[in-house]
mmCIF file of C-alpha atoms in Angstrom:
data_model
loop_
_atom_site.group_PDB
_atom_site.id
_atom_site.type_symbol
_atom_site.label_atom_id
_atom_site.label_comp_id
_atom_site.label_asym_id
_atom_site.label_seq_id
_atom_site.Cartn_x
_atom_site.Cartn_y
_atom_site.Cartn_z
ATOM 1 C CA UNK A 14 0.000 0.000 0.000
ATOM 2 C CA UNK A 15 1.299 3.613 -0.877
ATOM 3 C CA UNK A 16 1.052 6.563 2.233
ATOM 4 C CA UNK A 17 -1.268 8.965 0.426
ATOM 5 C CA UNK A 18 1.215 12.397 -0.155
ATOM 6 C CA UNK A 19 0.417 15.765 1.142
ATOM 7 C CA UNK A 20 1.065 19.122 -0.827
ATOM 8 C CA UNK A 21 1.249 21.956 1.246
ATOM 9 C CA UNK A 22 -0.204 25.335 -0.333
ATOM 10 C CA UNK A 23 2.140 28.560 -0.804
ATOM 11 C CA UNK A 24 0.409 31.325 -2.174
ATOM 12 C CA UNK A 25 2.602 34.158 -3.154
ATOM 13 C CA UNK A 26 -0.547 36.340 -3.926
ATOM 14 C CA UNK A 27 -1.917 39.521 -1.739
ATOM 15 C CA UNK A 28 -5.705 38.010 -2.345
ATOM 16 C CA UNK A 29 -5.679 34.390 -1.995
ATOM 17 C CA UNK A 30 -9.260 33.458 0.034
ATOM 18 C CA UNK A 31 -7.441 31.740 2.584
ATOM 19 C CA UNK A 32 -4.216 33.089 3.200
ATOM 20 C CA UNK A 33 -3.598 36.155 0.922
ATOM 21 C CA UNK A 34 -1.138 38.754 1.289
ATOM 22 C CA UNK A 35 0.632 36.455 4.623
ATOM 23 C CA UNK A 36 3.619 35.084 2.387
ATOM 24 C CA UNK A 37 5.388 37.888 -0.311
ATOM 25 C CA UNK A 38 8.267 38.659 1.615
ATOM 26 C CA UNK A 39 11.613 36.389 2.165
ATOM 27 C CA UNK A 40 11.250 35.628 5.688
ATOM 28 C CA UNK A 41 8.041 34.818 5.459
ATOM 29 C CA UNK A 42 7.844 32.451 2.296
ATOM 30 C CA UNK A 43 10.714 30.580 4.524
ATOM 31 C CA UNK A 44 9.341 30.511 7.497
ATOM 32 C CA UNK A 45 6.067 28.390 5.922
ATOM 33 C CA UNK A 46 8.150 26.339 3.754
ATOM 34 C CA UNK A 47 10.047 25.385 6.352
ATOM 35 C CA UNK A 48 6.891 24.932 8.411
ATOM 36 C CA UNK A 49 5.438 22.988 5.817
ATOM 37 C CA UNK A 50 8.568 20.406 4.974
ATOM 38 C CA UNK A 51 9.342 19.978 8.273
ATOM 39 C CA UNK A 52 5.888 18.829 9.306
ATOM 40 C CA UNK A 53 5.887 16.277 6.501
ATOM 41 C CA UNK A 54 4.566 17.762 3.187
ATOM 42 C CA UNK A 55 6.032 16.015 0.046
ATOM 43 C CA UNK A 56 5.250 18.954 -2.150
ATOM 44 C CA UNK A 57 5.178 22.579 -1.548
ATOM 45 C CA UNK A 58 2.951 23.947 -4.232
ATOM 46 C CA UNK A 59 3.532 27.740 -5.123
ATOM 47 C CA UNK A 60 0.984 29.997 -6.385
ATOM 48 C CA UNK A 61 0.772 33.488 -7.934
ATOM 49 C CA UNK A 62 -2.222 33.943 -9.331
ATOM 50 C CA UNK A 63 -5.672 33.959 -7.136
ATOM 51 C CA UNK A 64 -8.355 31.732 -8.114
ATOM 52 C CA UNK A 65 -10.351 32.474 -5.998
ATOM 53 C CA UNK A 66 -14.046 33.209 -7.278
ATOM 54 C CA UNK A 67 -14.271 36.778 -9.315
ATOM 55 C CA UNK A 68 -10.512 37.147 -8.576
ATOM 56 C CA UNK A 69 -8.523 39.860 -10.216
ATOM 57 C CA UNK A 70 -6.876 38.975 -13.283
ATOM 58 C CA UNK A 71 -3.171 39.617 -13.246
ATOM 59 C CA UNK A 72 -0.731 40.332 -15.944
ATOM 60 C CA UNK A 73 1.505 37.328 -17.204
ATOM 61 C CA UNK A 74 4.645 39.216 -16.041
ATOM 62 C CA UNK A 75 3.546 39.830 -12.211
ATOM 63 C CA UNK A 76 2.294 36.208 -11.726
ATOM 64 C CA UNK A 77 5.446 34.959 -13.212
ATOM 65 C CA UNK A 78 7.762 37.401 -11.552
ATOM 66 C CA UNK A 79 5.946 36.394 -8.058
ATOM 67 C CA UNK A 80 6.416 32.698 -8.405
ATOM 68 C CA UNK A 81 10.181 32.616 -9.809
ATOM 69 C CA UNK A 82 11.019 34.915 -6.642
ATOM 70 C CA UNK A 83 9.396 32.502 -3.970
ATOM 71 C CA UNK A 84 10.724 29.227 -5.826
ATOM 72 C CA UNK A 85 14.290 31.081 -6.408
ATOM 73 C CA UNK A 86 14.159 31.634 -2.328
ATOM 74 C CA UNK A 87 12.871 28.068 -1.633
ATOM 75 C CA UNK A 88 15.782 26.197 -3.804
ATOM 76 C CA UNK A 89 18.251 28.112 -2.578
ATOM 77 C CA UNK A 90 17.457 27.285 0.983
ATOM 78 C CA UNK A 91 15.989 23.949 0.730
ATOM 79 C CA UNK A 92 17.527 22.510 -2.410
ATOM 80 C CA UNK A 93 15.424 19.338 -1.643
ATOM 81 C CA UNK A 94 12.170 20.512 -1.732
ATOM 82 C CA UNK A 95 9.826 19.390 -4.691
ATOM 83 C CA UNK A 96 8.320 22.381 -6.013
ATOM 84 C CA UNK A 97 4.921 22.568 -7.772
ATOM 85 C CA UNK A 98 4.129 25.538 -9.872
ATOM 86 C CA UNK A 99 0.379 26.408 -9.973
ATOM 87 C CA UNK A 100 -0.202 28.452 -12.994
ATOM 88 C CA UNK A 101 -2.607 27.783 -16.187
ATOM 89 C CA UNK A 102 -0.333 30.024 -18.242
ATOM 90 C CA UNK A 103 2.650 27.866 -20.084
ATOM 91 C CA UNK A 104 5.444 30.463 -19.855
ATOM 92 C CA UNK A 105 4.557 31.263 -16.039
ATOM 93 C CA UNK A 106 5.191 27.054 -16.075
ATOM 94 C CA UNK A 107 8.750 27.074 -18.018
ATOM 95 C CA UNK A 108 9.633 29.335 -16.215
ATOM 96 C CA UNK A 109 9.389 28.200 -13.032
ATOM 97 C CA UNK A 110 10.513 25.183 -13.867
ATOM 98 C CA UNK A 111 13.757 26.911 -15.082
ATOM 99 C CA UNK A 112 13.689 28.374 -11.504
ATOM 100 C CA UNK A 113 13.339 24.482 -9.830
ATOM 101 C CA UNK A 114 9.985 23.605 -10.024
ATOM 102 C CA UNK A 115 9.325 19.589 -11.005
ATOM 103 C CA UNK A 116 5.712 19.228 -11.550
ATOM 104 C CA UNK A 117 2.826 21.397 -13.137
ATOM 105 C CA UNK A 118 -0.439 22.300 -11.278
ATOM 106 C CA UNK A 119 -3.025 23.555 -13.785
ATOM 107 C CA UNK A 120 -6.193 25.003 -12.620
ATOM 108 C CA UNK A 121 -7.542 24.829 -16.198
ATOM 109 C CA UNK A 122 -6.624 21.655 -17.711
ATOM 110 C CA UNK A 123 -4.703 23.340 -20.863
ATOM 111 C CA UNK A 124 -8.415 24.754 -21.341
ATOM 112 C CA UNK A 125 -6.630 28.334 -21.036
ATOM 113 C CA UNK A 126 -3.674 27.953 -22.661
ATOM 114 C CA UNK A 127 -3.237 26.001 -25.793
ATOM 115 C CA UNK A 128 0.495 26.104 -25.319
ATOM 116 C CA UNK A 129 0.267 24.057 -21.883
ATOM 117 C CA UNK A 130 -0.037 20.650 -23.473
ATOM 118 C CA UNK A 131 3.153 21.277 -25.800
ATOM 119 C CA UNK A 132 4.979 22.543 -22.751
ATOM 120 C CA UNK A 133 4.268 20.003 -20.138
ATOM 121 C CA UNK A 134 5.741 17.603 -23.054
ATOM 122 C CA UNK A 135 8.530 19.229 -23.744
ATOM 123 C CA UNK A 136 9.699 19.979 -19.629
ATOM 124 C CA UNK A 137 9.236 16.210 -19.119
ATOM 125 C CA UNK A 138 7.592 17.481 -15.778
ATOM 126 C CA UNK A 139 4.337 15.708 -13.889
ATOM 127 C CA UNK A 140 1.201 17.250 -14.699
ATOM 128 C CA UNK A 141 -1.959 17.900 -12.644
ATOM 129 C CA UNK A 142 -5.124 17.911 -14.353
ATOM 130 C CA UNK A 143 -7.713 19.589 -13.120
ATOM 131 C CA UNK A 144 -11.649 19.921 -14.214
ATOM 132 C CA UNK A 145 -12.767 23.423 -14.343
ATOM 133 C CA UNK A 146 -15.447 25.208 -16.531
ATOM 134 C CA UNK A 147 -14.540 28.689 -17.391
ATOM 135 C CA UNK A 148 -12.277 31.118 -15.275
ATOM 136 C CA UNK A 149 -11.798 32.489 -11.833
ATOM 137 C CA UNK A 150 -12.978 35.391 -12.895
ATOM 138 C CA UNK A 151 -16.931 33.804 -14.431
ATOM 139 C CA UNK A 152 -16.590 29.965 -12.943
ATOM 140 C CA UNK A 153 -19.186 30.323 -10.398
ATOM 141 C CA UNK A 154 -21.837 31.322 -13.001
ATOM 142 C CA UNK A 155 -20.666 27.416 -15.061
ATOM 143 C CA UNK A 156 -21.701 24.639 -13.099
ATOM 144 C CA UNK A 157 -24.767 23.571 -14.684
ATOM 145 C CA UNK A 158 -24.191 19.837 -15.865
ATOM 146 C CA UNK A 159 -26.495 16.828 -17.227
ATOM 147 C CA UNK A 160 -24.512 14.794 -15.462
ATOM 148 C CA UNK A 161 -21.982 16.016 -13.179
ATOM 149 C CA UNK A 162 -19.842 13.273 -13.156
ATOM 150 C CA UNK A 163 -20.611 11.507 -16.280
ATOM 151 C CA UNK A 164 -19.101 14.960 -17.737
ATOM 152 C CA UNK A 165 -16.215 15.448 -15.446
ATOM 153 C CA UNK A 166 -15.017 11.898 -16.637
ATOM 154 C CA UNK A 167 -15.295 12.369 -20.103
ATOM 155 C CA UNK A 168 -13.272 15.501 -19.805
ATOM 156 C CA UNK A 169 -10.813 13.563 -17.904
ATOM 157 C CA UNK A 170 -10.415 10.909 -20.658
ATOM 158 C CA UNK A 171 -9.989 13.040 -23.479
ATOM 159 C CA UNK A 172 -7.873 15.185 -22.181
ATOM 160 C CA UNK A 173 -5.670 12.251 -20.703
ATOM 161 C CA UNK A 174 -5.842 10.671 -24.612
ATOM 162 C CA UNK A 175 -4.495 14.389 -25.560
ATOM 163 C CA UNK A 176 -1.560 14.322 -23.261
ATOM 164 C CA UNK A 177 -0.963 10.578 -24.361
ATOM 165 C CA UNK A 178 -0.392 11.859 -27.795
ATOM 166 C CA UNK A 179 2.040 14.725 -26.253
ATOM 167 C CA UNK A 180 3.418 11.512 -24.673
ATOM 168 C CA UNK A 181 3.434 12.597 -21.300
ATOM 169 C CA UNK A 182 2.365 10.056 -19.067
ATOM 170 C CA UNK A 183 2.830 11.087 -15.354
ATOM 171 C CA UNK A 184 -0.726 12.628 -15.342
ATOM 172 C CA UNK A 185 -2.199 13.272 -11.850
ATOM 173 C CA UNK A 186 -6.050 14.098 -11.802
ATOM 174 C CA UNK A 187 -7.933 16.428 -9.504
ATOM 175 C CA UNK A 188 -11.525 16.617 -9.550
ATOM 176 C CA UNK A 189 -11.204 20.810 -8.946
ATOM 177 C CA UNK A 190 -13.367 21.241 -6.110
ATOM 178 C CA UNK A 191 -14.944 24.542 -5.729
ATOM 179 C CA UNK A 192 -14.141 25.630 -9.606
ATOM 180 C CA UNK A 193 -17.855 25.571 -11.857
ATOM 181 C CA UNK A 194 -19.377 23.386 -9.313
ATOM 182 C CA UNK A 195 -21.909 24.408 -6.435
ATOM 183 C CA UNK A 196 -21.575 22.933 -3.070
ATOM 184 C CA UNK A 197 -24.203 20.449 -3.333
ATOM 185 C CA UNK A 198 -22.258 19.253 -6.210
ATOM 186 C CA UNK A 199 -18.782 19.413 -4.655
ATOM 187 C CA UNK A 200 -20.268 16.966 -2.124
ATOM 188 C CA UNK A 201 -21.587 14.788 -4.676
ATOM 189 C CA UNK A 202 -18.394 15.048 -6.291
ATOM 190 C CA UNK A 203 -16.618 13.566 -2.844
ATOM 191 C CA UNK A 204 -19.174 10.805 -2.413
ATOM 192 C CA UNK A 205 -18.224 9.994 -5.781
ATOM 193 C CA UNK A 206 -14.846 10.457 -5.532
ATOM 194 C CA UNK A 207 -13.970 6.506 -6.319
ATOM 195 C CA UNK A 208 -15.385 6.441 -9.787
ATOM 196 C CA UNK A 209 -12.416 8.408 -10.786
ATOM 197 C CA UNK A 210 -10.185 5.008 -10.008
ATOM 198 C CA UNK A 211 -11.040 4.230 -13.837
ATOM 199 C CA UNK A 212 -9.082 6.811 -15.019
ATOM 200 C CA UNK A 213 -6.225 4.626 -13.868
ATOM 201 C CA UNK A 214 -4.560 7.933 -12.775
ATOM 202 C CA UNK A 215 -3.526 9.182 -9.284
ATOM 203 C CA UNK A 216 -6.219 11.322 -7.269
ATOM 204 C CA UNK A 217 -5.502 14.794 -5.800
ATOM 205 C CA UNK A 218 -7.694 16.903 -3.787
ATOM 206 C CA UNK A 219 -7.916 19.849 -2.709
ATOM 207 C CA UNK A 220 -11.098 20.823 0.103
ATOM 208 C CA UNK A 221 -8.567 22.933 2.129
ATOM 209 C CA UNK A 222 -10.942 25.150 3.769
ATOM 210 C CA UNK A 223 -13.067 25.549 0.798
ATOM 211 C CA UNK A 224 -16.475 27.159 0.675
ATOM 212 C CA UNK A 225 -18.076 23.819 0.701
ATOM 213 C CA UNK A 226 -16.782 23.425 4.553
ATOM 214 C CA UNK A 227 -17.014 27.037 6.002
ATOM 215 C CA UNK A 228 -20.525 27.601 4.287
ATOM 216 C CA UNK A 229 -21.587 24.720 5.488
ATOM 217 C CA UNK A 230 -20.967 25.431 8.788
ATOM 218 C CA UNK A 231 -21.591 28.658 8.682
ATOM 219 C CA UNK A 232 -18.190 30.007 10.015
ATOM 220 C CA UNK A 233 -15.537 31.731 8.208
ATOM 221 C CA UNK A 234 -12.657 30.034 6.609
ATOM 222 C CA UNK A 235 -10.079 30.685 9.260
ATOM 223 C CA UNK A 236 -12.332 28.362 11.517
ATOM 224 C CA UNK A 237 -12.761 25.529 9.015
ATOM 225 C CA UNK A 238 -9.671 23.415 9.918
ATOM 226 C CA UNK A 239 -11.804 20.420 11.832
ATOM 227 C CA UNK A 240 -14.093 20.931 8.755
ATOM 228 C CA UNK A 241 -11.432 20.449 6.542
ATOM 229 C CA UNK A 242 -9.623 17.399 8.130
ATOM 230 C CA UNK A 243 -13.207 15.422 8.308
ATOM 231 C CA UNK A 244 -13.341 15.829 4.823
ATOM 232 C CA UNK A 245 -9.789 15.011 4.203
ATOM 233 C CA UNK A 246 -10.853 12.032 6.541
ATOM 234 C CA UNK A 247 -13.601 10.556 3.819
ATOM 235 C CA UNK A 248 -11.605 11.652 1.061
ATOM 236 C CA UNK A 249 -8.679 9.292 1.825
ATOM 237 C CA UNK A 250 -11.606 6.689 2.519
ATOM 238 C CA UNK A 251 -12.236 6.791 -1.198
ATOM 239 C CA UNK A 252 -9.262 6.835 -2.501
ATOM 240 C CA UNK A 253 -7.662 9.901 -2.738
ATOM 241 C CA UNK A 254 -3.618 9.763 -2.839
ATOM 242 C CA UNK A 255 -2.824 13.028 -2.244
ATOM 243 C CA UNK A 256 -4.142 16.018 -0.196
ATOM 244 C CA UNK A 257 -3.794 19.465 -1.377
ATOM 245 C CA UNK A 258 -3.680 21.271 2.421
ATOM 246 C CA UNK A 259 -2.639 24.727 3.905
ATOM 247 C CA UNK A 260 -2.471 22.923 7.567
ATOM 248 C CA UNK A 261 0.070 19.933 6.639
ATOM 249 C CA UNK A 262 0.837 18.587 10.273
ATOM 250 C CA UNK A 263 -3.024 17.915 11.086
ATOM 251 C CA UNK A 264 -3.015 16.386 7.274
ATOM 252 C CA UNK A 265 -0.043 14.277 8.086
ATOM 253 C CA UNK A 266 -2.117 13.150 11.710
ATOM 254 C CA UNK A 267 -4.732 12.340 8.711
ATOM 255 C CA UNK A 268 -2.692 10.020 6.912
ATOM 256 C CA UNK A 269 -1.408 8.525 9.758
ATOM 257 C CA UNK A 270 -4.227 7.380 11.008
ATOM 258 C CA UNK A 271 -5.636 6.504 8.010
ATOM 259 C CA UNK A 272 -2.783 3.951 6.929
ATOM 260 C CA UNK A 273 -2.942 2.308 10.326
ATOM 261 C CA UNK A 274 -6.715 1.871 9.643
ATOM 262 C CA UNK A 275 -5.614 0.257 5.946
ATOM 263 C CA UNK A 276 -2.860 -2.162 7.565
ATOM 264 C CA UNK A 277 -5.521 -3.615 9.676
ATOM 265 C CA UNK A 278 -8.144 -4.306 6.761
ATOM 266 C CA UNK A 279 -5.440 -5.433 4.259
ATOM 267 C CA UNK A 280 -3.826 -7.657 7.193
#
C-alpha cells in the first residue's frame, strides 16, 4: 500500500481566500516552507495567481515574476524541496521550472492555454489535471451539468488521450473542487470520488478550507480546519492519494491514522 502524499499550499498572492497577502516577503515564504517540509509535506505547491471566485486577473509578467522569486528563495534554501508551480499560463510554467519547479499544477486543464499541453511535453515534468469550466474570474456562473460526473469523466479521458499523444504520461487528476461546481455538487463530487479510479490515474484533492466546509458550517474560513480534516478524513476513505492542504501537520495526523486503519483491513 502507498502513504497517500500531502502538498502543502504557498500562495505568493496579496488576495488568496485563505491566506492572501501572509507570504510575499523572504522571511516569510521561509518561514512556511520550512513549516510545511518539516511537518511532513512532500510537495510545496507555489501559487501566484488567485483563483479564488471573481478574482482579479493579473498580468503574465507579475504572476510569473511572483512565483520565480518565492521558488528562487525556496531552492536556494531547501535545495530538496519538490516544487509545484500552480499556474494555467505555459510560460509562467517554463519558467518556473527553469527556476526548480518539477511538476505542473493547472487550474484549467490546458483549457486556457493552448500552449500548456506542448509545454508540459517538452519539460518532461508531472502534470496535474484539473476539471474546471470557465475562469476564476466567471466559474461560479458554469456549473450547470447533465450529469456532473458523467461529464467530469469524459473531460478527464480526453484530455488524458491528448496528453498521451504529447506523450506525457505522469498525469495526476484532480476533480477541482470549488471551480464551476456548487456545493451540493462538490459533495456529490466527494461521495463519488472513487469512480475516478477508472481513469487509472492518481487522485488529488484539494477541500482545504473551501467554501463547501465554512458555508456549510456557517463560520468563516479561518475556523474551518476540523471541517477540513473530516473531509480530508472521507476523502482518503475513497481513494484519494494526495491532499492538497494549507495545515500539513493535522493532514499528516490524517494520513497517519488513516494507513494504520488500511494495515488492519489489508492484514
Amino acid at each position: 500500500m502507498s502513504i497517500p502524499g500531502i502538498m502543502g499550499i504557498l500562495n505568493v498572492t496579496p488576495d488568496s481566500f485563505y491566506d492572501g497577502g501572509r507570504f510575499l516577503t523572504e522571511a516569510s515564504i521561509l518561514e512556511q516552507t520550512e513549516k510545511m517540509l518539516s511537518e511532513g509535506a512532500d510537495f510545496i505547491d507555489v501559487g501566484g495567481y488567485s483563483s479564488r471566485p471573481a478574482a482579479a486577473d493579473i498580468p503574465e509578467m507579475e504572476e510569473r515574476e511572483r512565483v520565480v522569486n518565492a521558488i528562487s528563495i525556496i531552492v536556494k534554501n531547501f535545495p530538496g524541496a519538490v516544487i509545484s508551480i500552480d499556474t494555467f499560463r505555459s510560460t509562467v510554467a517554463e519558467a518556473a521550472v527553469d527556476a526548480g519547479a518539477s511538476m505542473i499544477n493547472d487550474i484549467a486543464g490546458g483549457n486556457l492555454d493552448p500552449e500548456m499541453f506542448q509545454t508540459v511535453a517538452r519539460l518532461k515534468v508531472p502534470y496535474i489535471l484539473m476539471h474546471m469550466k470557465g475562469t476564476p474570474q466567471n466559474m461560479s456562473s458554469q456549473s450547470q451539468y447533465d450529469d456532473l460526473i458523467k461529464e467530469m469523466l469524459d473531460f478527464f479521458h480526453q484530455k488524458i488521450h491528448l496528453l498521451r499523444q504529447f506523450e506525457v504520461k505522469d498525469v495526476i487528476v484532480d476533480p477541482g473542487f470549488g471551480f464551476a461546481k456548487t456545493i451540493e455538487q462538490n459533495f456529490n463530487v466527494l461521495q463519488d470520488l472513487e469512480k475516478f479510479s477508472i481513469l487509472e490515474k492518481p487522485v488529488l484533492v484539494g477541500l482545504s478550507r473551501k467554501s463547501m466546509v465554512w458555508k456549510t458550517l456557517a463560520i468563516e474560513p479561518t475556523g474551518a480546519l476540523n471541517g477540513t480534516t473530516a473531509l480530508n478524513t472521507i476523502a482518503l476513505l475513497k481513494g484519494a492519494d494526495i491532499l492538497r492542504v494549507h495545515d500539513v501537520r493535522e493532514a499528516r495526523e490524517v494520513v497517519k491514522l488513516f494507513t494504520s486503519l488500511q494495515h488492519i483491513v489489508n492484514a
